[in-house]
PDB file of C-alpha atoms and ligand atoms in Angstrom:
ATOM      1  CA  MET F   1      -5.797   2.780  23.774  1.00  0.00           C
ATOM      2  CA  THR F   2      -2.622   4.408  24.939  1.00  0.00           C
ATOM      3  CA  SER F   3      -2.860   6.208  28.227  1.00  0.00           C
ATOM      4  CA  PHE F   4      -0.204   7.474  30.548  1.00  0.00           C
ATOM      5  CA  ASN F   5      -0.393   7.214  34.317  1.00  0.00           C
ATOM      6  CA  LEU F   6       0.558  10.589  35.722  1.00  0.00           C
ATOM      7  CA  ARG F   7       1.067   9.169  39.215  1.00  0.00           C
ATOM      8  CA  GLN F   8       4.363   7.696  38.055  1.00  0.00           C
ATOM      9  CA  VAL F   9       5.730  11.190  37.441  1.00  0.00           C
ATOM     10  CA  LYS F  10       6.688  13.213  40.474  1.00  0.00           C
ATOM     11  CA  LEU F  11       7.957  16.580  39.357  1.00  0.00           C
ATOM     12  CA  ARG F  12       8.857  19.738  41.159  1.00  0.00           C
ATOM     13  CA  PRO F  13       8.255  23.128  39.512  1.00  0.00           C
ATOM     14  CA  GLY F  14      10.712  23.590  36.657  1.00  0.00           C
ATOM     15  CA  GLU F  15      11.379  19.884  36.231  1.00  0.00           C
ATOM     16  CA  GLU F  16      10.451  17.919  33.142  1.00  0.00           C
ATOM     17  CA  PHE F  17       9.929  14.301  32.280  1.00  0.00           C
ATOM     18  CA  ARG F  18      10.379  12.809  28.797  1.00  0.00           C
ATOM     19  CA  ASP F  19       9.097   9.499  27.578  1.00  0.00           C
ATOM     20  CA  GLU F  20       8.935   7.620  24.303  1.00  0.00           C
ATOM     21  CA  LEU F  21       5.495   6.100  23.864  1.00  0.00           C
ATOM     22  CA  GLU F  22       3.662   4.135  21.250  1.00  0.00           C
ATOM     23  CA  VAL F  23       0.437   5.814  20.240  1.00  0.00           C
ATOM     24  CA  GLU F  24      -2.408   3.868  18.753  1.00  0.00           C
ATOM     25  CA  LEU F  25      -4.420   5.730  16.137  1.00  0.00           C
ATOM     26  CA  PRO F  26      -7.892   4.841  14.839  1.00  0.00           C
ATOM     27  CA  ALA F  27      -9.025   4.985  11.208  1.00  0.00           C
ATOM     28  CA  PHE F  28     -10.171   8.469  10.217  1.00  0.00           C
ATOM     29  CA  GLU F  29     -13.421   9.242   8.412  1.00  0.00           C
ATOM     30  CA  PHE F  30     -12.819  12.223   6.208  1.00  0.00           C
ATOM     31  CA  GLY F  31     -14.924  13.557   3.332  1.00  0.00           C
ATOM     32  CA  GLY F  32     -16.943  10.327   3.333  1.00  0.00           C
ATOM     33  CA  GLN F  33     -13.802   8.207   2.896  1.00  0.00           C
ATOM     34  CA  ARG F  34     -11.747   6.097   5.271  1.00  0.00           C
ATOM     35  CA  TYR F  35      -8.092   6.763   5.972  1.00  0.00           C
ATOM     36  CA  LEU F  36      -6.053   4.151   7.786  1.00  0.00           C
ATOM     37  CA  PRO F  37      -3.006   4.910   9.883  1.00  0.00           C
ATOM     38  CA  VAL F  38       0.015   2.895   8.743  1.00  0.00           C
ATOM     39  CA  PRO F  39       1.358   1.586  11.004  1.00  0.00           C
ATOM     40  CA  GLU F  40      -1.423   1.742  13.583  1.00  0.00           C
ATOM     41  CA  ARG F  41       1.028   2.204  16.415  1.00  0.00           C
ATOM     42  CA  ILE F  42       3.552   4.946  16.032  1.00  0.00           C
ATOM     43  CA  PRO F  43       6.372   6.219  18.219  1.00  0.00           C
ATOM     44  CA  ALA F  44       5.672   9.507  19.951  1.00  0.00           C
ATOM     45  CA  GLU F  45       7.520  11.706  22.374  1.00  0.00           C
ATOM     46  CA  LEU F  46       5.730  12.930  25.465  1.00  0.00           C
ATOM     47  CA  VAL F  47       7.191  15.739  27.560  1.00  0.00           C
ATOM     48  CA  VAL F  48       5.618  16.605  30.901  1.00  0.00           C
ATOM     49  CA  THR F  49       6.801  19.888  32.405  1.00  0.00           C
ATOM     50  CA  ARG F  50       5.827  21.060  35.851  1.00  0.00           C
ATOM     51  CA  ALA F  51       5.191  24.785  36.060  1.00  0.00           C
ATOM     52  CA  THR F  52       4.433  26.659  39.285  1.00  0.00           C
ATOM     53  CA  THR F  53       0.689  26.660  38.727  1.00  0.00           C
ATOM     54  CA  GLY F  54       0.188  23.521  36.712  1.00  0.00           C
ATOM     55  CA  THR F  55       1.553  21.002  34.261  1.00  0.00           C
ATOM     56  CA  VAL F  56       2.329  21.380  30.567  1.00  0.00           C
ATOM     57  CA  PHE F  57       2.048  18.339  28.291  1.00  0.00           C
ATOM     58  CA  ALA F  58       3.677  18.217  24.872  1.00  0.00           C
ATOM     59  CA  LEU F  59       3.202  15.399  22.388  1.00  0.00           C
ATOM     60  CA  ALA F  60       5.106  15.012  19.113  1.00  0.00           C
ATOM     61  CA  PHE F  61       4.820  12.358  16.409  1.00  0.00           C
ATOM     62  CA  THR F  62       4.238  11.942  12.689  1.00  0.00           C
ATOM     63  CA  ALA F  63       1.150  10.086  11.552  1.00  0.00           C
ATOM     64  CA  ARG F  64       0.948   8.487   8.115  1.00  0.00           C
ATOM     65  CA  LEU F  65      -2.501   7.922   6.647  1.00  0.00           C
ATOM     66  CA  HIS F  66      -3.437   5.817   3.635  1.00  0.00           C
ATOM     67  CA  GLY F  67      -6.667   6.292   1.719  1.00  0.00           C
ATOM     68  CA  PRO F  68      -8.268   7.424  -1.522  1.00  0.00           C
ATOM     69  CA  CYS F  69      -7.279  10.636  -3.265  1.00  0.00           C
ATOM     70  CA  TYR F  70     -10.091  13.204  -3.164  1.00  0.00           C
ATOM     71  CA  ARG F  71      -9.794  13.860  -6.912  1.00  0.00           C
ATOM     72  CA  CYS F  72      -8.793  10.612  -8.633  1.00  0.00           C
ATOM     73  CA  LEU F  73      -9.628   8.015  -5.925  1.00  0.00           C
ATOM     74  CA  GLY F  74      -6.149   6.519  -6.371  1.00  0.00           C
ATOM     75  CA  ASP F  75      -3.931   5.736  -3.398  1.00  0.00           C
ATOM     76  CA  ALA F  76      -2.965   8.728  -1.337  1.00  0.00           C
ATOM     77  CA  VAL F  77      -0.473   8.741   1.502  1.00  0.00           C
ATOM     78  CA  LEU F  78      -0.524  11.676   3.821  1.00  0.00           C
ATOM     79  CA  GLU F  79       2.137  12.494   6.389  1.00  0.00           C
ATOM     80  CA  VAL F  80       0.806  14.523   9.273  1.00  0.00           C
ATOM     81  CA  PRO F  81       3.444  15.955  11.599  1.00  0.00           C
ATOM     82  CA  ILE F  82       1.969  16.691  15.017  1.00  0.00           C
ATOM     83  CA  SER F  83       3.297  18.880  17.768  1.00  0.00           C
ATOM     84  CA  ALA F  84       0.547  19.394  20.332  1.00  0.00           C
ATOM     85  CA  ARG F  85       0.399  21.051  23.743  1.00  0.00           C
ATOM     86  CA  GLU F  86      -2.015  20.869  26.636  1.00  0.00           C
ATOM     87  CA  TYR F  87      -2.080  22.535  30.031  1.00  0.00           C
ATOM     88  CA  GLN F  88      -3.561  21.361  33.286  1.00  0.00           C
ATOM     89  CA  ALA F  89      -3.726  23.760  36.243  1.00  0.00           C
ATOM     90  CA  SER F  90      -2.896  22.250  39.643  1.00  0.00           C
ATOM     91  CA  SER F  91      -5.994  23.684  41.266  1.00  0.00           C
ATOM     92  CA  PRO F  92      -8.316  24.340  38.357  1.00  0.00           C
ATOM     93  CA  ASP F  93     -11.003  26.885  39.243  1.00  0.00           C
ATOM     94  CA  ASP F  94     -11.369  27.673  35.604  1.00  0.00           C
ATOM     95  CA  GLU F  95     -12.521  25.131  32.992  1.00  0.00           C
ATOM     96  CA  GLU F  96     -10.195  26.692  30.441  1.00  0.00           C
ATOM     97  CA  LEU F  97      -7.177  25.757  32.497  1.00  0.00           C
ATOM     98  CA  THR F  98      -7.794  22.060  32.280  1.00  0.00           C
ATOM     99  CA  THR F  99      -7.218  19.637  29.476  1.00  0.00           C
ATOM    100  CA  PRO F 100     -10.007  17.223  28.537  1.00  0.00           C
ATOM    101  CA  TYR F 101      -7.375  14.506  28.145  1.00  0.00           C
ATOM    102  CA  VAL F 102      -6.549  14.226  31.837  1.00  0.00           C
ATOM    103  CA  GLN F 103      -9.018  12.195  33.912  1.00  0.00           C
ATOM    104  CA  ALA F 104      -8.212  10.746  37.314  1.00  0.00           C
ATOM    105  CA  ASP F 105      -4.438  11.097  36.832  1.00  0.00           C
ATOM    106  CA  GLN F 106      -4.540   9.339  33.469  1.00  0.00           C
ATOM    107  CA  LEU F 107      -3.470  11.163  30.334  1.00  0.00           C
ATOM    108  CA  ASP F 108      -5.493   9.865  27.375  1.00  0.00           C
ATOM    109  CA  VAL F 109      -2.668   9.910  24.845  1.00  0.00           C
ATOM    110  CA  SER F 110      -4.659   8.091  22.128  1.00  0.00           C
ATOM    111  CA  GLY F 111      -7.619  10.452  22.349  1.00  0.00           C
ATOM    112  CA  TRP F 112      -5.358  13.475  22.305  1.00  0.00           C
ATOM    113  CA  ALA F 113      -3.331  12.136  19.362  1.00  0.00           C
ATOM    114  CA  ARG F 114      -6.514  11.311  17.402  1.00  0.00           C
ATOM    115  CA  ASP F 115      -7.949  14.816  17.897  1.00  0.00           C
ATOM    116  CA  ALA F 116      -4.611  16.445  17.025  1.00  0.00           C
ATOM    117  CA  VAL F 117      -4.440  14.497  13.745  1.00  0.00           C
ATOM    118  CA  ALA F 118      -8.091  15.289  12.910  1.00  0.00           C
ATOM    119  CA  LEU F 119      -7.397  19.013  13.408  1.00  0.00           C
ATOM    120  CA  ALA F 120      -4.252  18.890  11.289  1.00  0.00           C
ATOM    121  CA  LEU F 121      -5.838  17.246   8.223  1.00  0.00           C
ATOM    122  CA  PRO F 122      -5.826  19.369   5.074  1.00  0.00           C
ATOM    123  CA  ASP F 123      -9.063  20.416   3.306  1.00  0.00           C
ATOM    124  CA  LYS F 124      -8.519  17.746   0.690  1.00  0.00           C
ATOM    125  CA  ILE F 125      -6.373  14.634   0.804  1.00  0.00           C
ATOM    126  CA  LEU F 126      -4.680  14.261  -2.579  1.00  0.00           C
ATOM    127  CA  CYS F 127      -2.302  11.665  -4.042  1.00  0.00           C
ATOM    128  CA  ARG F 128      -0.081  14.569  -5.153  1.00  0.00           C
ATOM    129  CA  PRO F 129      -0.632  18.328  -5.022  1.00  0.00           C
ATOM    130  CA  GLU F 130      -1.105  18.616  -8.803  1.00  0.00           C
ATOM    131  CA  CYS F 131      -3.404  15.585  -9.174  1.00  0.00           C
ATOM    132  CA  ALA F 132      -5.434  16.048 -12.364  1.00  0.00           C
ATOM    133  CA  GLY F 133      -8.355  13.954 -11.087  1.00  0.00           C
ATOM    134  CA  LEU F 134     -10.898  12.049 -13.124  1.00  0.00           C
ATOM    135  CA  CYS F 135     -12.235  13.216 -16.449  1.00  0.00           C
ATOM    136  CA  PRO F 136     -15.736  14.638 -15.881  1.00  0.00           C
ATOM    137  CA  GLU F 137     -16.753  13.376 -19.339  1.00  0.00           C
ATOM    138  CA  CYS F 138     -15.590   9.756 -19.358  1.00  0.00           C
ATOM    139  CA  GLY F 139     -14.351   9.084 -15.828  1.00  0.00           C
ATOM    140  CA  LYS F 140     -10.812   8.055 -16.852  1.00  0.00           C
ATOM    141  CA  ASN F 141      -7.886   8.963 -14.675  1.00  0.00           C
ATOM    142  CA  LEU F 142      -6.358  12.130 -16.114  1.00  0.00           C
ATOM    143  CA  ASN F 143      -3.005  11.453 -14.417  1.00  0.00           C
ATOM    144  CA  GLU F 144      -2.586   8.212 -16.362  1.00  0.00           C
ATOM    145  CA  GLU F 145      -4.325   9.299 -19.562  1.00  0.00           C
ATOM    146  CA  PRO F 146      -4.215  13.052 -20.002  1.00  0.00           C
ATOM    147  CA  HIS F 147      -6.759  13.996 -22.644  1.00  0.00           C
ATOM    148  CA  VAL F 148      -9.413  16.510 -23.579  1.00  0.00           C
ATOM    149  CA  HIS F 149     -12.675  15.843 -25.330  1.00  0.00           C
ATOM    150  CA  GLU F 150     -13.249  17.525 -28.660  1.00  0.00           C
ATOM    151  CA  GLU F 151     -16.977  17.925 -28.356  1.00  0.00           C
ATOM    152  CA  GLU F 152     -18.189  20.646 -26.048  1.00  0.00           C
ATOM    153  CA  HIS F 153     -21.600  19.832 -24.699  1.00  0.00           C
ATOM    154  CA  GLY F 154     -21.278  21.421 -21.337  1.00  0.00           C
ATOM    155  CA  ASP F 155     -24.296  23.190 -19.984  1.00  0.00           C
ATOM    156  CA  PRO F 156     -23.318  26.515 -18.348  1.00  0.00           C
ATOM    157  CA  ARG F 157     -25.775  25.834 -15.505  1.00  0.00           C
ATOM    158  CA  TRP F 158     -23.939  22.598 -14.666  1.00  0.00           C
ATOM    159  CA  ALA F 159     -20.624  24.428 -14.801  1.00  0.00           C
ATOM    160  CA  ALA F 160     -21.938  26.908 -12.248  1.00  0.00           C
ATOM    161  CA  LEU F 161     -23.071  24.054 -10.030  1.00  0.00           C
ATOM    162  CA  GLU F 162     -19.651  22.349 -10.284  1.00  0.00           C
ATOM    163  CA  THR F 163     -17.943  25.582  -9.232  1.00  0.00           C
ATOM    164  CA  LEU F 164     -20.273  25.768  -6.258  1.00  0.00           C
ATOM    165  CA  LYS F 165     -19.559  22.152  -5.307  1.00  0.00           C
ATOM    166  CA  ASP F 166     -15.798  22.726  -5.561  1.00  0.00           C
ATOM    167  CA  GLY F 167     -16.156  25.655  -3.218  1.00  0.00           C
ATOM    168  CA  LEU F 168     -17.939  23.506  -0.665  1.00  0.00           C
ATOM    169  CA  GLY F 169     -15.723  20.472  -1.002  1.00  0.00           C
TER     170      GLY F 169
HETATM  171 ZN1  LIG P 201      -5.169  11.826  -7.199  1.00  0.00          ZN
HETATM  172 ZN1  LIG P 202     -12.337  11.797 -20.747  1.00  0.00          ZN
END
C-alpha cells in the first residue's frame, strides 16, 4: 500500500508540491482473466496544488500489465498511461467536493492508482490490435497458422449466437 501523508505538505493558496512516489499495483481481474502489473511498483508523479477553496491532486504514471490475450490467449502486454485528478474542498459541505482517496490526512495513492487503471482498461486486452485469434473449428492459433477450413458445416443459428456473444464481450 502506498499512501501519502498530507500533513507533511504545508501549502498556501497557489502553491504546489511535487513528489516522485512508487505506487504499488494489485493484479487486475478482467474478463475472467488475471493481469499482473510488471513491475508491481512503478514510479509515479504526484502534484498537490493548493487552491483557495481546496486542494487539487494530480497523479501520473504508466502501468504495464501482463496477461492472456482475449482472442488467442497468448501473452499480451498492455501499457496504460494514467493522468488522474482529484479535488478535496477545504471545508466540504458537499460530498461531491471530496475525494474518496483522502481519509484522515492520508492520500490513498495505491487505491487511487488501482481505480484509475481499472477505468482506463480497454474493452478487450489483445496481444496486438489485429490478433486473428483461435480457429473456431480446430482451436489452433490463427496468428501462427493462418488457415481456413474447406468444409462449411456452420449452423446459421450458431453464427447468430456468436455475433451476439461478440457484442457482449
Ligand atoms: Zn492474441
Ligand atoms: Zn482451424
